[in-house]
């Protein structure tokens, strides 16, 4: 079974240790189960989103300070649901590679799944904090309790929006981009899901709305997604243009260049893994279990943002050095 699971990896270079020993084996079993049922990978992705979103209800009621002993059970259920959603998130890609049912919509859905799941979870954490602290204001006999609680709630909601859409979204977007870049130089165009905003815009322009409403809507968001990736990586964009000018297309770069790029890009792959799901999920679980959900936002805004900027600056420096050598 171990070798069968390894065949569903995108590459050994980009696989995280925890995924190898835990998530991927369980995801593979789900993938084989869905294969026998004839379920399409996109359906599995949607199921993972639904299960992940449902965890928000339990995290919202997980405070042992307001819910008592039931709070711990709510947290545990929320954690198990989030893990289940992650198994399905792994299974959809494995199922697509096993069955060959790969589609543009699946790629877009898979990339958006994490953000879609975390939006209601973040809202649940805000409500959980608001509930506790509004009660705390009453216990302390603070004047204008309702007004102060409302201000606190709005402030925390603003922090959650920044944490989710700016920090979380930007971190995952860039980490995904660097992984696809690595796969592009490791396996070539056929082995990566690397694409440009120009290509995605062309696909969007020629796709009719009739019969493709959902796919075209998601594709529009993916056009913006790829544009933001390119905007954050100016040195890499210049490198790709230089390779295009020298070899006709970047995919035709010499084998020695591709090997050197892979060698220097490989140490950054652990950062791309930290910035996606497992590390932030574990941080979320811990913060909820100790009943300090606001601490998760601090972790994401401060720690994860610092790691993301370090990864980005290191990758840009590498690309500038390659530009000088070409």
CSV table of N, CA, C and O in Angstrom, one decimal, residues 147-266:
chain,number,residue,atom,x,y,z
A,147,UNK,N,-22.2,48.7,24.7
A,147,UNK,CA,-21.4,49.5,23.8
A,147,UNK,C,-20.0,49.0,23.7
A,147,UNK,O,-19.4,48.8,22.6
A,148,UNK,N,-19.4,48.8,24.8
A,148,UNK,CA,-18.0,48.3,24.8
A,148,UNK,C,-17.9,46.9,24.2
A,148,UNK,O,-16.9,46.6,23.5
A,149,UNK,N,-18.8,46.0,24.5
A,149,UNK,CA,-18.8,44.7,23.9
A,149,UNK,C,-19.0,44.8,22.4
A,149,UNK,O,-18.3,44.0,21.6
A,150,UNK,N,-19.8,45.7,21.9
A,150,UNK,CA,-20.0,45.9,20.5
A,150,UNK,C,-18.7,46.4,19.8
A,150,UNK,O,-18.3,45.9,18.7
A,151,UNK,N,-18.1,47.3,20.4
A,151,UNK,CA,-16.8,47.9,19.9
A,151,UNK,C,-15.7,46.8,19.9
A,151,UNK,O,-15.0,46.6,18.9
A,152,UNK,N,-15.7,46.0,20.9
A,152,UNK,CA,-14.7,44.9,21.0
A,152,UNK,C,-15.0,43.9,19.9
A,152,UNK,O,-14.1,43.4,19.2
A,153,UNK,N,-16.3,43.6,19.7
A,153,UNK,CA,-16.7,42.6,18.7
A,153,UNK,C,-16.3,43.1,17.3
A,153,UNK,O,-15.8,42.3,16.4
A,154,UNK,N,-16.6,44.3,17.0
A,154,UNK,CA,-16.3,44.9,15.7
A,154,UNK,C,-14.8,44.9,15.4
A,154,UNK,O,-14.3,44.6,14.3
A,155,UNK,N,-14.0,45.3,16.5
A,155,UNK,CA,-12.5,45.3,16.4
A,155,UNK,C,-12.0,43.9,16.1
A,155,UNK,O,-11.1,43.7,15.2
A,156,UNK,N,-12.5,43.0,16.8
A,156,UNK,CA,-12.0,41.6,16.6
A,156,UNK,C,-12.4,41.1,15.2
A,156,UNK,O,-11.7,40.3,14.6
A,157,UNK,N,-13.6,41.4,14.8
A,157,UNK,CA,-14.1,41.0,13.5
A,157,UNK,C,-13.2,41.6,12.4
A,157,UNK,O,-12.8,40.9,11.4
A,158,UNK,N,-12.7,42.9,12.6
A,158,UNK,CA,-11.8,43.5,11.6
A,158,UNK,C,-10.5,42.7,11.6
A,158,UNK,O,-9.9,42.5,10.5
A,159,UNK,N,-10.0,42.4,12.8
A,159,UNK,CA,-8.7,41.6,12.9
A,159,UNK,C,-8.9,40.3,12.2
A,159,UNK,O,-8.0,39.8,11.5
A,160,UNK,N,-10.0,39.6,12.4
A,160,UNK,CA,-10.3,38.3,11.8
A,160,UNK,C,-10.3,38.4,10.2
A,160,UNK,O,-9.7,37.6,9.5
A,161,UNK,N,-10.9,39.5,9.7
A,161,UNK,CA,-10.9,39.7,8.3
A,161,UNK,C,-9.5,39.9,7.7
A,161,UNK,O,-9.2,39.3,6.7
A,162,UNK,N,-8.7,40.7,8.4
A,162,UNK,CA,-7.3,40.9,8.0
A,162,UNK,C,-6.5,39.6,8.1
A,162,UNK,O,-5.8,39.3,7.2
A,163,UNK,N,-6.7,38.9,9.2
A,163,UNK,CA,-6.0,37.6,9.4
A,163,UNK,C,-6.4,36.6,8.3
A,163,UNK,O,-5.5,35.9,7.8
A,164,UNK,N,-7.7,36.6,7.9
A,164,UNK,CA,-8.1,35.6,7.0
A,164,UNK,C,-7.8,35.9,5.5
A,164,UNK,O,-7.1,35.2,4.8
A,165,UNK,N,-8.3,37.0,5.1
A,165,UNK,CA,-8.3,37.4,3.7
A,165,UNK,C,-6.9,37.9,3.2
A,165,UNK,O,-6.4,37.6,2.1
A,166,UNK,N,-6.2,38.7,4.1
A,166,UNK,CA,-5.0,39.2,3.8
A,166,UNK,C,-3.8,38.3,4.1
A,166,UNK,O,-3.0,37.9,3.2
A,167,UNK,N,-3.8,37.8,5.4
A,167,UNK,CA,-2.7,37.0,5.8
A,167,UNK,C,-2.8,35.5,5.3
A,167,UNK,O,-2.0,35.0,4.6
A,168,UNK,N,-3.9,34.9,5.8
A,168,UNK,CA,-4.1,33.5,5.4
A,168,UNK,C,-4.2,33.3,3.9
A,168,UNK,O,-3.5,32.5,3.3
A,169,UNK,N,-5.0,34.1,3.2
A,169,UNK,CA,-5.2,34.0,1.8
A,169,UNK,C,-3.9,34.3,1.0
A,169,UNK,O,-3.5,33.5,0.1
A,170,UNK,N,-3.1,35.3,1.4
A,170,UNK,CA,-1.9,35.6,0.8
A,170,UNK,C,-0.8,34.6,1.0
A,170,UNK,O,0.0,34.2,0.1
A,171,UNK,N,-0.8,34.0,2.2
A,171,UNK,CA,0.2,33.0,2.5
A,171,UNK,C,0.0,31.7,1.7
A,171,UNK,O,1.0,31.2,1.1
A,172,UNK,N,-1.2,31.3,1.7
A,172,UNK,CA,-1.5,30.0,1.0
A,172,UNK,C,-1.3,30.2,-0.5
A,172,UNK,O,-0.9,29.4,-1.2
A,173,UNK,N,-1.7,31.4,-1.0
A,173,UNK,CA,-1.6,31.7,-2.4
A,173,UNK,C,-0.1,31.7,-2.9
A,173,UNK,O,0.2,31.1,-3.9
A,174,UNK,N,0.8,32.3,-2.1
A,174,UNK,CA,2.2,32.3,-2.4
A,174,UNK,C,2.8,30.9,-2.3
A,174,UNK,O,3.6,30.5,-3.1
A,175,UNK,N,2.4,30.2,-1.2
A,175,UNK,CA,3.0,28.9,-0.9
A,175,UNK,C,2.6,28.0,-2.1
A,175,UNK,O,3.4,27.2,-2.6
A,176,UNK,N,1.4,28.0,-2.5
A,176,UNK,CA,0.9,27.2,-3.6
A,176,UNK,C,1.7,27.5,-4.9
A,176,UNK,O,2.1,26.6,-5.7
A,177,UNK,N,1.9,28.8,-5.1
A,177,UNK,CA,2.6,29.2,-6.3
A,177,UNK,C,4.1,28.7,-6.3
A,177,UNK,O,4.5,28.2,-7.3
A,178,UNK,N,4.8,28.8,-5.2
A,178,UNK,CA,6.1,28.3,-5.1
A,178,UNK,C,6.2,26.8,-5.3
A,178,UNK,O,7.2,26.3,-5.9
A,179,UNK,N,5.2,26.1,-4.8
A,179,UNK,CA,5.2,24.6,-5.0
A,179,UNK,C,5.0,24.3,-6.5
A,179,UNK,O,5.6,23.4,-7.0
A,180,UNK,N,4.1,25.0,-7.2
A,180,UNK,CA,3.9,24.8,-8.6
A,180,UNK,C,5.1,25.2,-9.4
A,180,UNK,O,5.4,24.5,-10.4
A,181,UNK,N,5.8,26.2,-9.0
A,181,UNK,CA,7.0,26.6,-9.7
A,181,UNK,C,8.0,25.5,-9.6
A,181,UNK,O,8.7,25.1,-10.6
A,182,UNK,N,8.2,25.0,-8.4
A,182,UNK,CA,9.1,23.9,-8.2
A,182,UNK,C,8.8,22.6,-9.0
A,182,UNK,O,9.7,22.0,-9.7
A,183,UNK,N,7.5,22.3,-9.0
A,183,UNK,CA,7.1,21.2,-9.9
A,183,UNK,C,7.3,21.4,-11.3
A,183,UNK,O,7.6,20.5,-12.1
A,184,UNK,N,7.1,22.7,-11.8
A,184,UNK,CA,7.3,23.0,-13.2
A,184,UNK,C,8.7,22.7,-13.6
A,184,UNK,O,9.0,22.2,-14.7
A,185,UNK,N,9.7,23.1,-12.8
A,185,UNK,CA,11.1,22.9,-13.2
A,185,UNK,C,11.5,21.4,-12.8
A,185,UNK,O,12.5,21.0,-13.4
A,186,UNK,N,10.8,20.8,-12.0
A,186,UNK,CA,11.1,19.4,-11.7
A,186,UNK,C,10.5,18.4,-12.7
A,186,UNK,O,11.2,17.5,-13.2
A,187,UNK,N,9.3,18.6,-13.1
A,187,UNK,CA,8.6,17.7,-13.9
A,187,UNK,C,8.2,18.2,-15.3
A,187,UNK,O,7.7,17.5,-16.1
A,188,UNK,N,8.3,19.5,-15.5
A,188,UNK,CA,7.9,20.1,-16.7
A,188,UNK,C,6.4,20.5,-16.7
A,188,UNK,O,5.7,20.3,-15.7
A,189,UNK,N,5.9,21.0,-17.8
A,189,UNK,CA,4.6,21.5,-17.9
A,189,UNK,C,3.5,20.4,-17.6
A,189,UNK,O,2.5,20.7,-16.9
A,190,UNK,N,3.8,19.2,-18.0
A,190,UNK,CA,2.8,18.1,-17.8
A,190,UNK,C,2.7,17.7,-16.3
A,190,UNK,O,1.7,17.1,-15.9
A,191,UNK,N,3.7,18.0,-15.5
A,191,UNK,CA,3.7,17.5,-14.1
A,191,UNK,C,3.4,18.5,-13.1
A,191,UNK,O,3.4,18.3,-11.9
A,192,UNK,N,3.0,19.7,-13.6
A,192,UNK,CA,2.7,20.8,-12.7
A,192,UNK,C,1.4,21.5,-13.1
A,192,UNK,O,0.9,21.3,-14.2
A,193,UNK,N,0.8,22.2,-12.2
A,193,UNK,CA,-0.5,22.9,-12.4
A,193,UNK,C,-0.1,24.4,-12.5
A,193,UNK,O,-0.9,25.3,-12.2
A,194,UNK,N,1.1,24.7,-13.0
A,194,UNK,CA,1.6,26.1,-13.1
A,194,UNK,C,0.9,26.8,-14.3
A,194,UNK,O,0.9,26.2,-15.4
A,195,UNK,N,0.4,28.0,-14.1
A,195,UNK,CA,-0.2,28.7,-15.2
A,195,UNK,C,-0.1,30.2,-15.0
A,195,UNK,O,0.4,30.6,-13.9
A,196,UNK,N,-0.3,30.9,-16.0
A,196,UNK,CA,-0.2,32.4,-15.9
A,196,UNK,C,-1.6,33.0,-16.0
A,196,UNK,O,-2.6,32.4,-16.4
A,197,UNK,N,-1.7,34.3,-15.5
A,197,UNK,CA,-2.9,35.0,-15.5
A,197,UNK,C,-3.4,35.3,-16.9
A,197,UNK,O,-4.6,35.3,-17.2
A,198,UNK,N,-2.4,35.4,-17.9
A,198,UNK,CA,-2.8,35.7,-19.3
A,198,UNK,C,-3.5,34.5,-19.8
A,198,UNK,O,-4.5,34.6,-20.5
A,199,UNK,N,-2.9,33.3,-19.6
A,199,UNK,CA,-3.6,32.0,-20.1
A,199,UNK,C,-4.9,31.8,-19.4
A,199,UNK,O,-5.9,31.5,-20.1
A,200,UNK,N,-5.1,32.1,-18.1
A,200,UNK,CA,-6.3,31.9,-17.5
A,200,UNK,C,-7.4,32.9,-18.0
A,200,UNK,O,-8.6,32.6,-18.1
A,201,UNK,N,-6.9,34.1,-18.3
A,201,UNK,CA,-7.8,35.1,-18.8
A,201,UNK,C,-8.3,34.7,-20.2
A,201,UNK,O,-9.5,34.9,-20.6
A,202,UNK,N,-7.4,34.1,-21.0
A,202,UNK,CA,-7.8,33.6,-22.3
A,202,UNK,C,-8.9,32.5,-22.2
A,202,UNK,O,-9.9,32.5,-23.0
A,203,UNK,N,-8.7,31.6,-21.2
A,203,UNK,CA,-9.7,30.6,-21.0
A,203,UNK,C,-11.0,31.2,-20.6
A,203,UNK,O,-12.1,30.7,-21.1
A,204,UNK,N,-11.0,32.2,-19.8
A,204,UNK,CA,-12.2,32.8,-19.3
A,204,UNK,C,-12.9,33.5,-20.5
A,204,UNK,O,-14.1,33.5,-20.6
A,205,UNK,N,-12.2,34.2,-21.3
A,205,UNK,CA,-12.8,35.0,-22.4
A,205,UNK,C,-13.5,34.1,-23.4
A,205,UNK,O,-14.5,34.5,-24.0
A,206,UNK,N,-12.9,32.9,-23.7
A,206,UNK,CA,-13.5,32.0,-24.7
A,206,UNK,C,-14.6,31.1,-24.1
A,206,UNK,O,-15.4,30.5,-24.9
A,207,UNK,N,-14.7,31.0,-22.8
A,207,UNK,CA,-15.7,30.1,-22.2
A,207,UNK,C,-17.1,30.8,-22.2
A,207,UNK,O,-17.2,31.9,-21.7
A,208,UNK,N,-18.1,30.2,-22.7
A,208,UNK,CA,-19.4,30.7,-22.7
A,208,UNK,C,-20.1,30.6,-21.3
A,208,UNK,O,-19.8,29.7,-20.6
A,209,UNK,N,-21.0,31.6,-21.0
A,209,UNK,CA,-21.7,31.5,-19.8
A,209,UNK,C,-22.7,30.4,-19.7
A,209,UNK,O,-22.9,29.7,-18.7
A,210,UNK,N,-23.3,30.2,-20.9
A,210,UNK,CA,-24.4,29.2,-21.0
A,210,UNK,C,-23.8,27.8,-20.8
A,210,UNK,O,-22.9,27.4,-21.5
A,211,UNK,N,-24.2,27.1,-19.8
A,211,UNK,CA,-23.7,25.8,-19.5
A,211,UNK,C,-22.5,25.7,-18.7
A,211,UNK,O,-22.0,24.6,-18.3
A,212,UNK,N,-21.9,26.9,-18.4
A,212,UNK,CA,-20.6,26.9,-17.7
A,212,UNK,C,-20.6,28.0,-16.6
A,212,UNK,O,-19.6,28.6,-16.3
A,213,UNK,N,-21.8,28.3,-16.0
A,213,UNK,CA,-21.9,29.4,-15.1
A,213,UNK,C,-21.0,29.2,-13.9
A,213,UNK,O,-20.3,30.2,-13.5
A,214,UNK,N,-21.0,28.1,-13.2
A,214,UNK,CA,-20.2,27.9,-12.0
A,214,UNK,C,-18.7,27.9,-12.4
A,214,UNK,O,-17.9,28.6,-11.7
A,215,UNK,N,-18.4,27.2,-13.4
A,215,UNK,CA,-16.9,27.1,-13.8
A,215,UNK,C,-16.4,28.5,-14.2
A,215,UNK,O,-15.3,28.8,-13.8
A,216,UNK,N,-17.2,29.2,-14.9
A,216,UNK,CA,-16.7,30.5,-15.4
A,216,UNK,C,-16.6,31.5,-14.2
A,216,UNK,O,-15.7,32.3,-14.2
A,217,UNK,N,-17.5,31.4,-13.3
A,217,UNK,CA,-17.5,32.3,-12.1
A,217,UNK,C,-16.2,32.0,-11.3
A,217,UNK,O,-15.5,32.9,-10.9
A,218,UNK,N,-15.9,30.7,-11.0
A,218,UNK,CA,-14.7,30.3,-10.3
A,218,UNK,C,-13.5,30.7,-11.1
A,218,UNK,O,-12.5,31.1,-10.5
A,219,UNK,N,-13.5,30.6,-12.4
A,219,UNK,CA,-12.4,30.9,-13.2
A,219,UNK,C,-12.0,32.3,-13.1
A,219,UNK,O,-10.8,32.7,-13.2
A,220,UNK,N,-13.0,33.2,-13.0
A,220,UNK,CA,-12.8,34.6,-12.9
A,220,UNK,C,-12.0,34.9,-11.6
A,220,UNK,O,-11.1,35.7,-11.6
A,221,UNK,N,-12.4,34.2,-10.5
A,221,UNK,CA,-11.6,34.4,-9.3
A,221,UNK,C,-10.2,33.8,-9.4
A,221,UNK,O,-9.2,34.4,-8.8
A,222,UNK,N,-10.0,32.8,-10.2
A,222,UNK,CA,-8.7,32.2,-10.4
A,222,UNK,C,-7.8,33.1,-11.2
A,222,UNK,O,-6.6,33.1,-11.0
A,223,UNK,N,-8.4,33.9,-12.2
A,223,UNK,CA,-7.6,34.9,-12.9
A,223,UNK,C,-7.0,35.9,-11.9
A,223,UNK,O,-5.8,36.2,-12.0
A,224,UNK,N,-7.8,36.4,-11.0
A,224,UNK,CA,-7.3,37.3,-10.0
A,224,UNK,C,-6.3,36.7,-9.1
A,224,UNK,O,-5.3,37.3,-8.7
A,225,UNK,N,-6.5,35.4,-8.8
A,225,UNK,CA,-5.6,34.6,-7.9
A,225,UNK,C,-4.2,34.6,-8.5
A,225,UNK,O,-3.2,34.8,-7.9
A,226,UNK,N,-4.2,34.2,-9.8
A,226,UNK,CA,-2.9,34.1,-10.5
A,226,UNK,C,-2.2,35.5,-10.7
A,226,UNK,O,-1.0,35.6,-10.6
A,227,UNK,N,-3.0,36.5,-10.9
A,227,UNK,CA,-2.5,37.9,-11.0
A,227,UNK,C,-1.8,38.3,-9.7
A,227,UNK,O,-0.7,38.9,-9.7
A,228,UNK,N,-2.4,38.0,-8.6
A,228,UNK,CA,-1.8,38.4,-7.3
A,228,UNK,C,-0.6,37.6,-7.1
A,228,UNK,O,0.4,38.1,-6.4
A,229,UNK,N,-0.5,36.3,-7.5
A,229,UNK,CA,0.7,35.5,-7.4
A,229,UNK,C,1.9,36.2,-8.2
A,229,UNK,O,3.0,36.3,-7.7
A,230,UNK,N,1.6,36.6,-9.4
A,230,UNK,CA,2.6,37.2,-10.2
A,230,UNK,C,3.0,38.6,-9.7
A,230,UNK,O,4.2,38.9,-9.7
A,231,UNK,N,2.1,39.3,-9.1
A,231,UNK,CA,2.4,40.6,-8.6
A,231,UNK,C,3.4,40.5,-7.4
A,231,UNK,O,4.2,41.4,-7.2
A,232,UNK,N,3.2,39.5,-6.6
A,232,UNK,CA,4.1,39.3,-5.4
A,232,UNK,C,5.4,38.7,-5.7
A,232,UNK,O,6.3,38.7,-4.9
A,233,UNK,N,5.7,38.4,-7.0
A,233,UNK,CA,7.0,37.7,-7.4
A,233,UNK,C,7.6,38.4,-8.6
A,233,UNK,O,7.8,37.7,-9.6
A,234,UNK,N,8.0,39.6,-8.5
A,234,UNK,CA,8.5,40.3,-9.7
A,234,UNK,C,9.8,39.8,-10.3
A,234,UNK,O,10.0,39.7,-11.5
A,235,UNK,N,10.7,39.3,-9.4
A,235,UNK,CA,12.0,38.8,-9.8
A,235,UNK,C,11.7,37.5,-10.6
A,235,UNK,O,12.4,37.2,-11.6
A,236,UNK,N,10.8,36.6,-10.1
A,236,UNK,CA,10.5,35.4,-10.8
A,236,UNK,C,9.9,35.7,-12.1
A,236,UNK,O,10.2,35.0,-13.1
A,237,UNK,N,9.1,36.7,-12.2
A,237,UNK,CA,8.4,37.0,-13.5
A,237,UNK,C,9.5,37.4,-14.5
A,237,UNK,O,9.4,37.1,-15.7
A,238,UNK,N,10.5,38.2,-14.1
A,238,UNK,CA,11.6,38.6,-15.0
A,238,UNK,C,12.4,37.4,-15.4
A,238,UNK,O,12.8,37.3,-16.6
A,239,UNK,N,12.6,36.5,-14.5
A,239,UNK,CA,13.4,35.3,-14.8
A,239,UNK,C,12.6,34.4,-15.9
A,239,UNK,O,13.2,33.9,-16.8
A,240,UNK,N,11.3,34.3,-15.7
A,240,UNK,CA,10.6,33.5,-16.7
A,240,UNK,C,10.6,34.2,-18.1
A,240,UNK,O,10.7,33.5,-19.1
A,241,UNK,N,10.6,35.5,-18.1
A,241,UNK,CA,10.7,36.2,-19.4
A,241,UNK,C,12.0,36.0,-20.0
A,241,UNK,O,12.1,35.8,-21.2
A,242,UNK,N,13.1,36.0,-19.2
A,242,UNK,CA,14.4,35.8,-19.7
A,242,UNK,C,14.5,34.4,-20.3
A,242,UNK,O,15.2,34.2,-21.3
A,243,UNK,N,14.0,33.4,-19.6
A,243,UNK,CA,14.0,32.0,-20.1
A,243,UNK,C,13.2,31.9,-21.4
A,243,UNK,O,13.6,31.2,-22.3
A,244,UNK,N,12.1,32.6,-21.5
A,244,UNK,CA,11.3,32.6,-22.7
A,244,UNK,C,12.1,33.2,-23.8
A,244,UNK,O,12.1,32.6,-25.0
A,245,UNK,N,12.8,34.3,-23.6
A,245,UNK,CA,13.6,34.9,-24.7
A,245,UNK,C,14.7,34.1,-25.1
A,245,UNK,O,15.1,34.0,-26.3
A,246,UNK,N,15.3,33.3,-24.2
A,246,UNK,CA,16.5,32.6,-24.5
A,246,UNK,C,16.2,31.2,-25.1
A,246,UNK,O,16.9,30.7,-26.0
A,247,UNK,N,15.1,30.6,-24.6
A,247,UNK,CA,14.8,29.2,-25.0
A,247,UNK,C,13.5,29.0,-25.9
A,247,UNK,O,13.2,27.9,-26.2
A,248,UNK,N,12.9,30.1,-26.1
A,248,UNK,CA,11.6,30.1,-26.8
A,248,UNK,C,10.4,30.0,-25.9
A,248,UNK,O,9.4,30.6,-26.1
A,249,UNK,N,10.6,29.2,-24.8
A,249,UNK,CA,9.6,29.1,-23.8
A,249,UNK,C,10.3,28.6,-22.5
A,249,UNK,O,11.3,27.8,-22.6
A,250,UNK,N,9.8,29.0,-21.4
A,250,UNK,CA,10.5,28.6,-20.1
A,250,UNK,C,10.7,27.1,-19.9
A,250,UNK,O,11.7,26.7,-19.3
A,251,UNK,N,9.7,26.4,-20.4
A,251,UNK,CA,9.7,24.9,-20.2
A,251,UNK,C,10.9,24.3,-21.0
A,251,UNK,O,11.2,23.1,-20.8
A,252,UNK,N,11.5,25.0,-21.9
A,252,UNK,CA,12.6,24.4,-22.7
A,252,UNK,C,14.0,24.8,-22.1
A,252,UNK,O,15.0,24.5,-22.8
A,253,UNK,N,14.0,25.3,-20.9
A,253,UNK,CA,15.3,25.6,-20.3
A,253,UNK,C,16.1,24.4,-20.2
A,253,UNK,O,15.6,23.2,-20.1
A,254,UNK,N,17.4,24.6,-20.2
A,254,UNK,CA,18.4,23.4,-20.2
A,254,UNK,C,18.2,22.6,-18.9
A,254,UNK,O,17.7,23.1,-17.9
A,255,UNK,N,18.6,21.3,-19.1
A,255,UNK,CA,18.5,20.4,-17.9
A,255,UNK,C,19.3,20.9,-16.8
A,255,UNK,O,18.9,20.7,-15.6
A,256,UNK,N,20.5,21.4,-17.1
A,256,UNK,CA,21.4,21.9,-16.0
A,256,UNK,C,20.7,23.0,-15.2
A,256,UNK,O,20.8,23.1,-14.0
A,257,UNK,N,20.0,23.9,-15.9
A,257,UNK,CA,19.3,25.0,-15.2
A,257,UNK,C,18.2,24.5,-14.4
A,257,UNK,O,18.0,24.9,-13.2
A,258,UNK,N,17.4,23.5,-14.9
A,258,UNK,CA,16.3,23.0,-14.2
A,258,UNK,C,16.8,22.3,-12.9
A,258,UNK,O,16.2,22.4,-11.8
A,259,UNK,N,17.9,21.5,-13.0
A,259,UNK,CA,18.4,20.8,-11.9
A,259,UNK,C,18.9,21.8,-10.8
A,259,UNK,O,18.7,21.5,-9.6
A,260,UNK,N,19.5,22.8,-11.2
A,260,UNK,CA,20.1,23.8,-10.3
A,260,UNK,C,18.9,24.6,-9.6
A,260,UNK,O,19.0,24.8,-8.4
A,261,UNK,N,17.9,24.9,-10.4
A,261,UNK,CA,16.7,25.6,-9.8
A,261,UNK,C,16.0,24.7,-8.8
A,261,UNK,O,15.7,25.1,-7.7
A,262,UNK,N,15.9,23.4,-9.1
A,262,UNK,CA,15.3,22.5,-8.2
A,262,UNK,C,16.1,22.4,-6.9
A,262,UNK,O,15.6,22.4,-5.8
A,263,UNK,N,17.4,22.3,-7.0
A,263,UNK,CA,18.3,22.1,-5.9
A,263,UNK,C,18.2,23.3,-5.0
A,263,UNK,O,18.1,23.2,-3.7
A,264,UNK,N,18.1,24.5,-5.5
A,264,UNK,CA,18.0,25.7,-4.7
A,264,UNK,C,16.6,26.0,-4.2
A,264,UNK,O,16.5,26.7,-3.2
A,265,UNK,N,15.6,25.5,-4.9
A,265,UNK,CA,14.2,25.7,-4.5
A,265,UNK,C,13.8,24.7,-3.4
A,265,UNK,O,12.9,25.0,-2.6
A,266,UNK,N,14.4,23.6,-3.4
A,266,UNK,CA,14.0,22.5,-2.5
A,266,UNK,C,14.0,22.9,-1.0
A,266,UNK,O,13.1,22.6,-0.3
